[in-house]
Amino acid sequence: MILVLWALAVLSLLAATVVASVRLENRQSHNELERSKAQLAAQGGLALAVQMLLGEPGRLPTDGQRQVFDLDGTRLTLSVRSEHGKLDLNFCQPELFARLLTHLGADPQRAALHARQLQQQRAQGKPLRHLEELLQVTTLSTDQYQRILPFITLWGGDGVPVAAFAAPTLRKALDLKAASPAASNPGSMLSIDTQAELGSGTTAGLLATVVLNPGDGDGTLYRVLRWQER
């Protein structure tokens, strides 16, 4: 009798575990589906931004200001910044790189070391091709790299960032005077940051650096240079 009761107890426990597992899987599947929807919405936000940049010049500011749109219950937050408003690691003076690092909390001596390491890489005729290479050619920590990432580029082509498109933090670090974007050309190299929030509250983000009208001969409106999902 005791053995039977024990067996029934074990079976009941197993049944409860199976039910809980199924519920968890269903919940995870639902969450994954919502996450996928949000990611698709964020990608749709990128397409919307490109459409406005090409079809309605001036509709979206290119100095990082956020614009919010509500599309069928999905909240899209778009932010566009010209790559001219960032510090180009292949063209800037090393001391500007050191100043940015110091402004963001790096020890001045370490910042100067990182700047020399970057300069040594460039002196070898080896410009950076990917932003992540900065971690390979310098002794920057991952945390320091993440701090400066919003303010650096490889596609601006400027020795000094264009103040009209630069973030306030970068302007302050490099002592750049504020200017109106209306008086400057943002160019075709842009970083587009999209954040999508579904009605359920699920969110997803996408940061893409693109070149508009790349002229590849295939009729594409833009070409992706860098893609980061969040």
Short mmCIF file of C-alpha atoms in Angstrom, two decimals, residues 81-84 155 186-191 209-212:
data_model
loop_
_atom_site.label_atom_id
_atom_site.label_comp_id
_atom_site.label_asym_id
_atom_site.label_seq_id
_atom_site.Cartn_x
_atom_site.Cartn_y
_atom_site.Cartn_z
CA ARG A 81 23.14 61.18 -37.10
CA SER A 82 25.50 62.09 -39.91
CA GLU A 83 28.84 60.29 -39.72
CA HIS A 84 30.40 63.73 -40.23
CA TRP A 155 33.14 56.77 -42.56
CA PRO A 186 24.97 65.72 -43.66
CA GLY A 187 26.24 63.66 -46.59
CA SER A 188 25.14 60.13 -47.42
CA MET A 189 26.85 58.26 -44.58
CA LEU A 190 24.41 58.07 -41.69
CA SER A 191 23.80 56.14 -38.49
CA THR A 209 25.28 52.71 -40.33
CA VAL A 210 24.29 53.06 -43.97
CA VAL A 211 25.27 54.86 -47.14
CA LEU A 212 22.33 56.24 -49.10
#
